[in-house]
PDB file of C-alpha atoms in Angstrom:
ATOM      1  CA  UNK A   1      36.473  27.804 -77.244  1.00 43.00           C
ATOM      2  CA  UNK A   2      36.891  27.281 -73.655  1.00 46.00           C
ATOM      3  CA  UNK A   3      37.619  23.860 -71.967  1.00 49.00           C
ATOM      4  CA  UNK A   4      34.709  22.007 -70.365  1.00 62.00           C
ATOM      5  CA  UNK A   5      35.475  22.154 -66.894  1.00 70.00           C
ATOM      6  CA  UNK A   6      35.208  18.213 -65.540  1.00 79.00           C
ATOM      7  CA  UNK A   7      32.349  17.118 -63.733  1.00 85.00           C
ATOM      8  CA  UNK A   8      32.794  16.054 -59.787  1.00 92.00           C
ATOM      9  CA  UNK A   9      33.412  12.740 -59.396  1.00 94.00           C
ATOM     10  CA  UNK A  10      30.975  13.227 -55.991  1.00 96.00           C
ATOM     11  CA  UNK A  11      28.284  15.306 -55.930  1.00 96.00           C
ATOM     12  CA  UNK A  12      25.817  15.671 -53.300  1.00 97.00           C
ATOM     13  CA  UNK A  13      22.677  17.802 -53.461  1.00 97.00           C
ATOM     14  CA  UNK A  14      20.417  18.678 -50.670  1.00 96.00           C
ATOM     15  CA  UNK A  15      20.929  15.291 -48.887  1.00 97.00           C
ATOM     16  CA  UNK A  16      18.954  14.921 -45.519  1.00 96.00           C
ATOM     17  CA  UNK A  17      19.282  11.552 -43.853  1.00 95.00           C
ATOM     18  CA  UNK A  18      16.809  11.169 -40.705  1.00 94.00           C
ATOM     19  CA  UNK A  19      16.664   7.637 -38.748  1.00 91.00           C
ATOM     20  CA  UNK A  20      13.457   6.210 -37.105  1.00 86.00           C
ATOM     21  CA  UNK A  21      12.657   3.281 -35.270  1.00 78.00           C
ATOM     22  CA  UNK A  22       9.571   1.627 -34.389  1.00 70.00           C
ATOM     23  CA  UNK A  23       7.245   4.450 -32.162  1.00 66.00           C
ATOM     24  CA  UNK A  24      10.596   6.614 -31.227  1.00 72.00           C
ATOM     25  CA  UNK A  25      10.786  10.080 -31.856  1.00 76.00           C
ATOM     26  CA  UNK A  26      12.926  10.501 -35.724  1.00 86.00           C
ATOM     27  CA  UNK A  27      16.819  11.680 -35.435  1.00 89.00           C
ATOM     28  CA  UNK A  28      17.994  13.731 -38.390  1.00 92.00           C
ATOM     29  CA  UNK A  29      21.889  12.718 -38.611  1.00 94.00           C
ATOM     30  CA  UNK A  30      22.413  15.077 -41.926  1.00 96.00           C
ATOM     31  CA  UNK A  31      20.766  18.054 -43.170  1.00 94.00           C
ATOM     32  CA  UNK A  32      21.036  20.498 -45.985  1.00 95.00           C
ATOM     33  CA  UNK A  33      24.347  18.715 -47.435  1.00 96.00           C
ATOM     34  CA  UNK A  34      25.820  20.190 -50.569  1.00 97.00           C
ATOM     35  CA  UNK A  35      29.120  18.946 -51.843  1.00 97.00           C
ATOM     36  CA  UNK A  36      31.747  18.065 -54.805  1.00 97.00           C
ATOM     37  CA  UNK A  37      34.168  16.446 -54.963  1.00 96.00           C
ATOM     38  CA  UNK A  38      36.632  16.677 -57.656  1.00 95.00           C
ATOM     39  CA  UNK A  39      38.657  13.325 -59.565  1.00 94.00           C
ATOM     40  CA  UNK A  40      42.074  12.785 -57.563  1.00 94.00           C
ATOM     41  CA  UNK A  41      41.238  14.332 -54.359  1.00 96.00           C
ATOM     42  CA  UNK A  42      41.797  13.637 -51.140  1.00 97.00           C
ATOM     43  CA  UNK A  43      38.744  14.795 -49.069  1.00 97.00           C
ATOM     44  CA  UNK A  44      38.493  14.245 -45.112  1.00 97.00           C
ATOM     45  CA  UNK A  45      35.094  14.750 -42.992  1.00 97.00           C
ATOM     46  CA  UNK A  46      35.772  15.882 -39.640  1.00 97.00           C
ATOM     47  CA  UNK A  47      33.412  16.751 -36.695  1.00 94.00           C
ATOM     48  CA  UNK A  48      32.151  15.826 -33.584  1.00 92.00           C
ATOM     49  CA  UNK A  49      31.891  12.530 -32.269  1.00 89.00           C
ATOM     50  CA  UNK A  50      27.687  11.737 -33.756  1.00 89.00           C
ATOM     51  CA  UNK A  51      27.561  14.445 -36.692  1.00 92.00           C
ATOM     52  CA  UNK A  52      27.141  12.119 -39.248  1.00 93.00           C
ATOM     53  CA  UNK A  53      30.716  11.517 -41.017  1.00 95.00           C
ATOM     54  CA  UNK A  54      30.226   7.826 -41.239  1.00 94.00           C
ATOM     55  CA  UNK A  55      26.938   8.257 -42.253  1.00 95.00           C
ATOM     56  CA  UNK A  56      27.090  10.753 -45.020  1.00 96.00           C
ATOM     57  CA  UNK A  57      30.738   8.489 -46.329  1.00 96.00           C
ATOM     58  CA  UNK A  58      28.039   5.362 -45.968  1.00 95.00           C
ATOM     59  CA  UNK A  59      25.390   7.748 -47.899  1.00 96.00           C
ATOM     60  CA  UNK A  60      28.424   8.305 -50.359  1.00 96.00           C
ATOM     61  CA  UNK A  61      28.942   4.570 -51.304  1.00 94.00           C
ATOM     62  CA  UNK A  62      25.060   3.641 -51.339  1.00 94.00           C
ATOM     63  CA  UNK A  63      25.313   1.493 -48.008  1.00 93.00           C
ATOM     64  CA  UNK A  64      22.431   3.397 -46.573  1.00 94.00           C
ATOM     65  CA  UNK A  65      20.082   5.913 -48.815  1.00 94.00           C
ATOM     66  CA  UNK A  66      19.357   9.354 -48.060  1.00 95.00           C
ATOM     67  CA  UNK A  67      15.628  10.562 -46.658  1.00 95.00           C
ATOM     68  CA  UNK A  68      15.755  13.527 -49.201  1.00 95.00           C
ATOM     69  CA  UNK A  69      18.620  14.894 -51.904  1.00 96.00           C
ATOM     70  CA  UNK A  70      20.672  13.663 -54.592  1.00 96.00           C
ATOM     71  CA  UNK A  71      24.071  11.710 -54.841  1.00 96.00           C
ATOM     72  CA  UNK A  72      25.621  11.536 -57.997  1.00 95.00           C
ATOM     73  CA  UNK A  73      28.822   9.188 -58.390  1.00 94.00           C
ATOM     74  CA  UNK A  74      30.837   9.136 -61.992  1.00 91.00           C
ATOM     75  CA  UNK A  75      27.460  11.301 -63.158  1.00 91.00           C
ATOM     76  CA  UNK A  76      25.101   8.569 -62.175  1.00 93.00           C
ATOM     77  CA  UNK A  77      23.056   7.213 -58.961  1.00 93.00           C
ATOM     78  CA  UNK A  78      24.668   6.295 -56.363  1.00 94.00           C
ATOM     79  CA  UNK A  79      22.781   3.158 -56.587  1.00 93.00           C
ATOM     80  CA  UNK A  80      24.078   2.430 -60.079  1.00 94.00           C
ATOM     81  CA  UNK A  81      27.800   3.717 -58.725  1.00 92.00           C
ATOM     82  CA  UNK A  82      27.839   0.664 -56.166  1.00 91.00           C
ATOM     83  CA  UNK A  83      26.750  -1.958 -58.633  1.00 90.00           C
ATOM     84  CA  UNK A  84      29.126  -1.155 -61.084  1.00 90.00           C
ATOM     85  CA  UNK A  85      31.814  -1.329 -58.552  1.00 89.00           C
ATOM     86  CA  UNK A  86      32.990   2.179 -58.448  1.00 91.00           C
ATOM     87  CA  UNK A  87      33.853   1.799 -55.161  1.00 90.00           C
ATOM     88  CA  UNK A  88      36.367   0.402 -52.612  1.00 91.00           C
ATOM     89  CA  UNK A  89      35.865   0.725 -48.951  1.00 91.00           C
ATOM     90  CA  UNK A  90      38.005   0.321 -46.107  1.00 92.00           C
ATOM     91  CA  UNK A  91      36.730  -0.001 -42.308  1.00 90.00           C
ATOM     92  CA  UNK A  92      38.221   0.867 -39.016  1.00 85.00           C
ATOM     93  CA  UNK A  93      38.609  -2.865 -38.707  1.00 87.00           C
ATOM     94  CA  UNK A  94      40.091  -4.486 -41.430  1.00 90.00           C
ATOM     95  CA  UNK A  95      37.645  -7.224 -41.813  1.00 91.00           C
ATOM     96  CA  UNK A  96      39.870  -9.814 -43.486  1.00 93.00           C
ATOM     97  CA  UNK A  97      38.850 -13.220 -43.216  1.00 93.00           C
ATOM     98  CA  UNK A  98      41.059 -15.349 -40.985  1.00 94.00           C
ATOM     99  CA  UNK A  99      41.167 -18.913 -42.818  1.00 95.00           C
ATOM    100  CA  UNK A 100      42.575 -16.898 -46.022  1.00 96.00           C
ATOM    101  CA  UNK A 101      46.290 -16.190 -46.549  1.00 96.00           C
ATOM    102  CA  UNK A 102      46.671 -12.217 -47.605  1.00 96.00           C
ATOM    103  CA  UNK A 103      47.089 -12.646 -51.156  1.00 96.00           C
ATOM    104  CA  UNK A 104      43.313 -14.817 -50.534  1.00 95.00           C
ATOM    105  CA  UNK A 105      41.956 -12.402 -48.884  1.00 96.00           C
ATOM    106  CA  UNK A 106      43.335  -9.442 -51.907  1.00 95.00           C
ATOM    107  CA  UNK A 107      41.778 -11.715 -54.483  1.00 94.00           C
ATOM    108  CA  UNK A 108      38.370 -12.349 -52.770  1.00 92.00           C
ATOM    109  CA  UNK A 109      36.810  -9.218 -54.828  1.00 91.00           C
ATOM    110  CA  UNK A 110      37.767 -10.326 -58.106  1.00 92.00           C
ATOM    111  CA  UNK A 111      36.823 -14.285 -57.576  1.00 91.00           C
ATOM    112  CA  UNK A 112      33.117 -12.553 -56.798  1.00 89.00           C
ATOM    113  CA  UNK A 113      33.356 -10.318 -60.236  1.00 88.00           C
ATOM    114  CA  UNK A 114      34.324 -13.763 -61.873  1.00 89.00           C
ATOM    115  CA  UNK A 115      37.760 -12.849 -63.147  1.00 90.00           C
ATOM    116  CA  UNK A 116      40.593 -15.162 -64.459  1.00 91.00           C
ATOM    117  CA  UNK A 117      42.487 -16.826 -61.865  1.00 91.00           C
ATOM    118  CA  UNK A 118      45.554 -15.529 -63.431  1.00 93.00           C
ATOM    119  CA  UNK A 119      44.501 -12.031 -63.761  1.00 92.00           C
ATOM    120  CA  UNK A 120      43.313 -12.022 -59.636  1.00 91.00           C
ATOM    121  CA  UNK A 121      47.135 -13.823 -58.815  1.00 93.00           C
ATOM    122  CA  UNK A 122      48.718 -11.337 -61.094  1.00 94.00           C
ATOM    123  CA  UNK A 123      46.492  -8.435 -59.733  1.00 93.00           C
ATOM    124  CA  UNK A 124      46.796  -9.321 -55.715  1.00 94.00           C
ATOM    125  CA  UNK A 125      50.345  -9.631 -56.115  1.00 94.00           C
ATOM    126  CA  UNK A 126      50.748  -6.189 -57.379  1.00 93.00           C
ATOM    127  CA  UNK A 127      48.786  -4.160 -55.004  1.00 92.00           C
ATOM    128  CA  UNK A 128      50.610  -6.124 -52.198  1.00 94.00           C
ATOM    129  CA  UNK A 129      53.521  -4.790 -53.910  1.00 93.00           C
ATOM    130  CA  UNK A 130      52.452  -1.723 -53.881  1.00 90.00           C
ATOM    131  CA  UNK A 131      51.336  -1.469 -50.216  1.00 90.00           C
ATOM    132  CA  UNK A 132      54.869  -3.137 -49.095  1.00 90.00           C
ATOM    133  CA  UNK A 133      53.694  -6.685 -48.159  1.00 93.00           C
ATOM    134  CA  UNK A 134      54.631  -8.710 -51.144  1.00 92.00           C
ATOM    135  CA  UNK A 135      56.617 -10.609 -48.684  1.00 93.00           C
ATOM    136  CA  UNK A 136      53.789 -11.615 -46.792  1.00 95.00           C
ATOM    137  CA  UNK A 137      51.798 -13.363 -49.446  1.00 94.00           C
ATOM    138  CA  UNK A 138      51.085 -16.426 -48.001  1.00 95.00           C
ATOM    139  CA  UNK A 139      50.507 -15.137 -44.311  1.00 96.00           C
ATOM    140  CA  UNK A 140      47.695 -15.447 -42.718  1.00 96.00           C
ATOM    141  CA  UNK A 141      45.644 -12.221 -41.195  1.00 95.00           C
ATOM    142  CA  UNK A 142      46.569 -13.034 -37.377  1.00 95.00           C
ATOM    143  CA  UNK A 143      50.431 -13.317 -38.570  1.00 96.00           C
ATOM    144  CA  UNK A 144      50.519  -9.800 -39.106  1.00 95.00           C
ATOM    145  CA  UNK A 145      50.187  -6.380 -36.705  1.00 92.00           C
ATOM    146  CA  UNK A 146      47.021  -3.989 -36.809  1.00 90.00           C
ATOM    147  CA  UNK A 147      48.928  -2.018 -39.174  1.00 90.00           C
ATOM    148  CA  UNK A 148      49.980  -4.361 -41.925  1.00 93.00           C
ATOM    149  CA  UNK A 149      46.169  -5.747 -41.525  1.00 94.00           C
ATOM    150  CA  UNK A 150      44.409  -2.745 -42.713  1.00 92.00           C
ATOM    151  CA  UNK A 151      47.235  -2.390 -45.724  1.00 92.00           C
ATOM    152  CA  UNK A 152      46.075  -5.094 -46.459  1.00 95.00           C
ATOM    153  CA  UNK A 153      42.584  -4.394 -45.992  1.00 93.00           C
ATOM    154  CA  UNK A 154      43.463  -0.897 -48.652  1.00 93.00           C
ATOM    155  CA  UNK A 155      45.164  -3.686 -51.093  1.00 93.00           C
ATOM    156  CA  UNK A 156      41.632  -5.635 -51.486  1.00 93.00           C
ATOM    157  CA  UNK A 157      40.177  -2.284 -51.825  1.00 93.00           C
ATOM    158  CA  UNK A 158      41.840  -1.236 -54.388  1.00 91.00           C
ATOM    159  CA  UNK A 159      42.664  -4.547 -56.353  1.00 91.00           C
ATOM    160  CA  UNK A 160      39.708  -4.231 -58.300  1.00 89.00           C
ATOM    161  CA  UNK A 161      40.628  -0.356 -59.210  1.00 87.00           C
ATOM    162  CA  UNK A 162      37.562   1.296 -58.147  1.00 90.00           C
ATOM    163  CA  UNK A 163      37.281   5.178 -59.146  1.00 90.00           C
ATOM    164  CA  UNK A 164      36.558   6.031 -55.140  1.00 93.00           C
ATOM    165  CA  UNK A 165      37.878   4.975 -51.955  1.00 95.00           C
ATOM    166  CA  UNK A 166      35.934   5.495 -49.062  1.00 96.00           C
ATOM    167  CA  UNK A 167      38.201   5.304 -45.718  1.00 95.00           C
ATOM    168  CA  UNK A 168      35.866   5.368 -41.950  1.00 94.00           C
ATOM    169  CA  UNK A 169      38.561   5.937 -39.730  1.00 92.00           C
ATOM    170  CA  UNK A 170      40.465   3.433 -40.923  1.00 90.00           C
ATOM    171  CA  UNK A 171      43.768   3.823 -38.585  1.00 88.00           C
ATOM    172  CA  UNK A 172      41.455   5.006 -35.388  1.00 84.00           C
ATOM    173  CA  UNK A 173      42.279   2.060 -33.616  1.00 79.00           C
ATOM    174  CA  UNK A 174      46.291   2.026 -34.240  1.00 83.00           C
ATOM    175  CA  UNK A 175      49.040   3.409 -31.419  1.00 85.00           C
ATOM    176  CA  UNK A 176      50.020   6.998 -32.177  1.00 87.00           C
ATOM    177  CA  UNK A 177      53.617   5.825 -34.214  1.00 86.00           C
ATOM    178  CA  UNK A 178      51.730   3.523 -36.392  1.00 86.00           C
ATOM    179  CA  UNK A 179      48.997   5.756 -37.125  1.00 88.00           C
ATOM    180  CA  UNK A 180      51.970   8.179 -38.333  1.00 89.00           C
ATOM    181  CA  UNK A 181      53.476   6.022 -40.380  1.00 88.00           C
ATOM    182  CA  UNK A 182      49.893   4.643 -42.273  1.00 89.00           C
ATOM    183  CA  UNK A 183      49.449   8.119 -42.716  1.00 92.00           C
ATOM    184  CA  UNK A 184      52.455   8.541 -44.772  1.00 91.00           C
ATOM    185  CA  UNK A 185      51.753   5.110 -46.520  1.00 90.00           C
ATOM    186  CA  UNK A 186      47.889   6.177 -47.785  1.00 91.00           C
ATOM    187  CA  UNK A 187      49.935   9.301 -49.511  1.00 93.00           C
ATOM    188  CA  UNK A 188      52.061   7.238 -50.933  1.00 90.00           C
ATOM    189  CA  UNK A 189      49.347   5.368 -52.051  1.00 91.00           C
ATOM    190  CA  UNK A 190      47.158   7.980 -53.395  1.00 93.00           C
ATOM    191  CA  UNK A 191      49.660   9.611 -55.326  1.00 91.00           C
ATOM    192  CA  UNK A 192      50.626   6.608 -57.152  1.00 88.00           C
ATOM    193  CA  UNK A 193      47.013   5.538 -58.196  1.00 89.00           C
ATOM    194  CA  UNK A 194      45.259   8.999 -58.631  1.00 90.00           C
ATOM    195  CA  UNK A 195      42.523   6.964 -56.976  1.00 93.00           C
ATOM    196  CA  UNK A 196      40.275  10.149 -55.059  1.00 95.00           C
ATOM    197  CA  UNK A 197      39.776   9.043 -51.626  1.00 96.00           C
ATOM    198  CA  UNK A 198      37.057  10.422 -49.320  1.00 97.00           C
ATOM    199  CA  UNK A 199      38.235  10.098 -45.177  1.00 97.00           C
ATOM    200  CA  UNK A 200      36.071   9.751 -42.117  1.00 96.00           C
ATOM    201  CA  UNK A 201      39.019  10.958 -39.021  1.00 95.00           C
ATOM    202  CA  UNK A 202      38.337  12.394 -35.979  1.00 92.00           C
ATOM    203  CA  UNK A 203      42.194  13.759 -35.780  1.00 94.00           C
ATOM    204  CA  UNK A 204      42.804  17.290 -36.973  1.00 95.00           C
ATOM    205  CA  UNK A 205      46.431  16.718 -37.739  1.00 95.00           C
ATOM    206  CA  UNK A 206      45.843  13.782 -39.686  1.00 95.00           C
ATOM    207  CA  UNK A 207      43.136  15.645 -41.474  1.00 96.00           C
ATOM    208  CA  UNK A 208      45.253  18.475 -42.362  1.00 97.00           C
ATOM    209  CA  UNK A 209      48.288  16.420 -43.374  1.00 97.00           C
ATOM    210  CA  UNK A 210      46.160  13.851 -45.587  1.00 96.00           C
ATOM    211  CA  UNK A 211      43.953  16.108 -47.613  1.00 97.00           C
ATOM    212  CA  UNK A 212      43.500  18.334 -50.365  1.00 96.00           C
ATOM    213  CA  UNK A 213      40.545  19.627 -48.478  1.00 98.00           C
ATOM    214  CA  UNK A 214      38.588  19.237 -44.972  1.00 98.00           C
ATOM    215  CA  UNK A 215      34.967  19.428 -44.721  1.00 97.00           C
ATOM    216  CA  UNK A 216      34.044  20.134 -41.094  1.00 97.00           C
ATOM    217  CA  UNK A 217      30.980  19.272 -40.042  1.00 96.00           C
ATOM    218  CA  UNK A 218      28.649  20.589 -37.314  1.00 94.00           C
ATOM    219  CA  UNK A 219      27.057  18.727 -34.362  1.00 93.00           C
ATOM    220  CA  UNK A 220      24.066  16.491 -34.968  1.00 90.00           C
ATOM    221  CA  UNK A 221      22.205  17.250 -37.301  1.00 91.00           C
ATOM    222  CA  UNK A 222      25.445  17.297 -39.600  1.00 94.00           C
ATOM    223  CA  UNK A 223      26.188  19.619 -42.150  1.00 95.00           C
ATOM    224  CA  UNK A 224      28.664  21.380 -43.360  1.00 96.00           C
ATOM    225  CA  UNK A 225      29.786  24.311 -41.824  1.00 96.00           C
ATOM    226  CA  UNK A 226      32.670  25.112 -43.637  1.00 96.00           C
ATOM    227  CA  UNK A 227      35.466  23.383 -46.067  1.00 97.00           C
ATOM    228  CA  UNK A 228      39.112  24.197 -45.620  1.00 97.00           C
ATOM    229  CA  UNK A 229      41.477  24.321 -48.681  1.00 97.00           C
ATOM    230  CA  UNK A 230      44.811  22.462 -47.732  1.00 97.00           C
ATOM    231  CA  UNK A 231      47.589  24.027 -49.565  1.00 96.00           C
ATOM    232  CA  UNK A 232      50.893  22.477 -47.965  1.00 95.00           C
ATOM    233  CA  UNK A 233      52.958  21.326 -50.867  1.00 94.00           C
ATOM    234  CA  UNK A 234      53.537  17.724 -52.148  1.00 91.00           C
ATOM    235  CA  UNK A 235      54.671  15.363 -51.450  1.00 91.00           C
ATOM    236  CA  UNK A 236      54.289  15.482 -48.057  1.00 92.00           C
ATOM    237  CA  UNK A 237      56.286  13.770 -45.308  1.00 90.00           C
ATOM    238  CA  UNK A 238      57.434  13.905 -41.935  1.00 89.00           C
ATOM    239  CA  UNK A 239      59.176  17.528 -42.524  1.00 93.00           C
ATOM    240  CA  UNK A 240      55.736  18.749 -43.084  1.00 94.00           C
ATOM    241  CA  UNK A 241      54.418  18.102 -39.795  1.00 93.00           C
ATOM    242  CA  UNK A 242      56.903  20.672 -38.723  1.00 94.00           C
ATOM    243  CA  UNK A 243      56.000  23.536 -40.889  1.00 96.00           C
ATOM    244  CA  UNK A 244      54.248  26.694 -39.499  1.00 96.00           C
ATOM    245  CA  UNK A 245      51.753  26.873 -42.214  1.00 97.00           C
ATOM    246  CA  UNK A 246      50.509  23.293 -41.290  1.00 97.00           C
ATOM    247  CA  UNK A 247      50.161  24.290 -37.754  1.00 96.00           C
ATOM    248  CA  UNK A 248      48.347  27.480 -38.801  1.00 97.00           C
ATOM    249  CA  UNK A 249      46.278  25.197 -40.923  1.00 97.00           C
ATOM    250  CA  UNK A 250      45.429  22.595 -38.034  1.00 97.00           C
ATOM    251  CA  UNK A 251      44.453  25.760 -35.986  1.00 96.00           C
ATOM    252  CA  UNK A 252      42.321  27.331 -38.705  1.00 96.00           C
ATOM    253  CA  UNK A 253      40.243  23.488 -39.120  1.00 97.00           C
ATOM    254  CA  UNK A 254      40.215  23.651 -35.508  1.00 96.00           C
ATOM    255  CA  UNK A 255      38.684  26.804 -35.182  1.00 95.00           C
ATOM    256  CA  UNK A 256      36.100  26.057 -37.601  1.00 94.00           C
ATOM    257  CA  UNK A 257      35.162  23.059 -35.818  1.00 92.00           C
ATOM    258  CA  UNK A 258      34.515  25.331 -32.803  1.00 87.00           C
ATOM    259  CA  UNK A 259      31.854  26.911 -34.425  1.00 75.00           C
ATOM    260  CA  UNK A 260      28.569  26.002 -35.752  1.00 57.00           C
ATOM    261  CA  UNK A 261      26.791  28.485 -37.940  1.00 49.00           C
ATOM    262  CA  UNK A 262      27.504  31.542 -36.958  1.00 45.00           C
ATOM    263  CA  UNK A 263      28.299  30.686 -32.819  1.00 47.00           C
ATOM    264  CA  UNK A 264      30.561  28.928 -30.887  1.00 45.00           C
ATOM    265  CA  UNK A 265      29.826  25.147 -30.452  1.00 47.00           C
ATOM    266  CA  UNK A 266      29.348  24.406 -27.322  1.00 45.00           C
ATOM    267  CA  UNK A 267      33.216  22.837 -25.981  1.00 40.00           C
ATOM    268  CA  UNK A 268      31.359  19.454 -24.191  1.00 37.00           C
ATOM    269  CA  UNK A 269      30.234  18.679 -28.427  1.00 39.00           C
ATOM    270  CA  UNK A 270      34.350  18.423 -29.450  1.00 41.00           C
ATOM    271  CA  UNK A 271      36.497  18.132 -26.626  1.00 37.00           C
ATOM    272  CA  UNK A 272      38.542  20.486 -25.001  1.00 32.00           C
ATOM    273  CA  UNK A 273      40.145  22.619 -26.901  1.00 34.00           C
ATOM    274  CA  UNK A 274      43.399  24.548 -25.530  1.00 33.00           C
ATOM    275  CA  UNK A 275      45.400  27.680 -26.296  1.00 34.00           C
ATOM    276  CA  UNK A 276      46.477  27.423 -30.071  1.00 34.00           C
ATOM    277  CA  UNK A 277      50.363  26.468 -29.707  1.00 36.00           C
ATOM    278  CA  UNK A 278      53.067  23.765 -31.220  1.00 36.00           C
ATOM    279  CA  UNK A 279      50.771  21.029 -29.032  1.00 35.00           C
ATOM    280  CA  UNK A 280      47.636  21.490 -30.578  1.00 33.00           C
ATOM    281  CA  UNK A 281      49.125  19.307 -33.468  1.00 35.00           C
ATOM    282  CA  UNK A 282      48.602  16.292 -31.102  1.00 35.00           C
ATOM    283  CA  UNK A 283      45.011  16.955 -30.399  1.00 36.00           C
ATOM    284  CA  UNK A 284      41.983  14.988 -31.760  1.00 36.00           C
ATOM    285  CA  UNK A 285      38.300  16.077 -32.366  1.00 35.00           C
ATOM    286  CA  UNK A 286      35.570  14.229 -30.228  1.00 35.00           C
TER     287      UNK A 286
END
C-alpha cells in the first residue's frame, strides 16, 4: 500500500483580502492566493514594496482575516491555529519590553500559558542557549545591539515551541554585516528545531540563501506569480554565497519578480534592476 503523503502544514485556498475604510474606494491587497506549505520548510515571500507579503504572513497567523478563501494551519482554522498557540512570530522590531532582563522577556509567553516557574527558567535558558546569548541572561534589552535584540526576540518565539514561525522582515533594519551574519544564525536555527518558518524579505539574496522555496509575488493586488524551488545544498554558509548556481538562482527569482503574469512589471514597481552579473547578489527588491 502506498504511504499517505503528509498534509501541508499551511494551506491557503482562494484567499482574497480587500481593505476599506469609511466612504473610500476598497483596495484589494491579495487575490486568487493558492499555497502549501510543507512541515520543515523554509518559505520566503518576496515582491514589491505594497504586494501584500506582510499581509498574507499576518493572514497566515490569524492577525487579520481574509475577505474570501480558506487558511488551514496543522489541518484546522487558522483561527483555532492561533489559539492553540501554533504560532511564534517575530517583527522587524524586536518588541522586547525594556524593564525585563532577556531571560524575562524569553519567559513572558509561558508566564501567560500559566506554566511552572521552573519549567519557563529551565525553558528560557535553553533557547538563549541555543541562539548564543546564554551569557546575557540577566541583561537588559537596551544592553544589547539590534542584532542580539531580535535573537532574542526569535528565543521568545520559539520558547514555547510553536509548529510555525512567522518572520516580517525581521533583520530589515540591521547594517549589511549583521544582516549576514543573522542570516546564517536563523539556519542554524532552523535546522536544529525542524521548526518550518515562513519569511517576509524584500532582499533577493537573502531569499535565495534562506529558503527551501521563494514565492514571488506580483504588484498590488498580490498574488503569486510564480514559486522558485531552492536547491543549493545544506548546510549552507558563507561558501555558498559564492557559488554560481546561487547566483543563477538569485537571477532566476529576480527575473520572476520582473514579471507579472505573463508581462514585464513595470521597473518603477521593484527598483532598478541591472545587467545580471556577480553584483546583482547585493541588490534588494522594492
Amino acid at each position: 500500500m502506498a504511504s499517505q503523503v503528509e498534509a501541508p502544514v499551511v494551506r491557503l485556498s482562494d484567499v482574497e483580502k480587500v481593505f476599506t475604510r469609511g466612504d473610500e474606494a476598497a483596495t484589494t491587497a491579495l487575490e486568487a492566493i493558492d499555497l502549501d506549505i510543507r512541515r520543515g520548510e523554509f518559505v520566503s515571500l518576496i515582491g514589491p514594496s505594497g504586494c501584500g507579503k506582510s499581509t498574507l504572513l499576518r493572514v497566515i497567523g490569524d492577525l487579520i482575516q481574509p475577505t474570501r478563501g480558506e487558511v488551514v494551519v496543522n489541518g484546522k482554522p487558522a483561527s483555532q491555529a492561533r489559539r492553540e498557540r501554533d504560532y511564534g512570530m517575530v517583527f522587524q522590531a524586536p518588541v522586547l519590553m525594556d524593564w525585563r532582563t532577556v531571560q524575562d522577556n524569553v519567559r513572558l509567553p509561558l508566564e501567560i500559558l500559566g506554566r511552572p516557574t521552573a519549567q519557563r527558567t529551565a525553558r528560557a535558558r535553553e533557547m538563549l542557549e541555543l541562539v548564543e546569548l546564554g551569557d546575557f541572561l540577566e541583561h537588559y534589552p537596551y544592553q544589547l545591539s539590534g542584532g542580539m535584540q531580535q535573537r532574542v526576540a526569535i528565543a521568545r518565539a520559539l520558547s514555547f515551541e510553536p509548529a510555525i514561525l512567522l518572520m516580517d522582515e525581521p533583520f530589515g533594519a540591521l547594517d549589511e554585516m549583521t544582516r549576514e551574519r543573522m542570516n546564517s544564525e536563523v539556519l542554524r536555527i532552523w535546522e536544529r528545531t525542524g521548526t518550518t518558518i515562513v519569511f517576509v524579505t524584500h532582499s533577493i539574496p537573502e531569499a535565495v540563501f534562506l529558503s527551501s522555496r521563494v514565492v514571488v509575488m506580483s504588484p498590488r493586488p498580490g498574488r503569486i506569480t510564480r514559486v522558485v524551488e531552492i536547491d543549493l545544498p545544506r548546510p549552507r554558509n558563507e561558501d555558498s554565497r559564492e557559488t554560481p548556481r546561487y547566483f543563477q538562482l538569485v537571477t532566476e527569482v529576480r527575473e520572476a519578480l520582473r514579471m507579472r503574469g505573463d508581462r514585464p512589471a513595470d521597473d518603477e514597481a521593484i527598483g532598478d534592476v541591472p545587467s545580471v552579473d556577480r553584483t546583482m547578489a547585493e541588490g534588494a527588491v522594492g
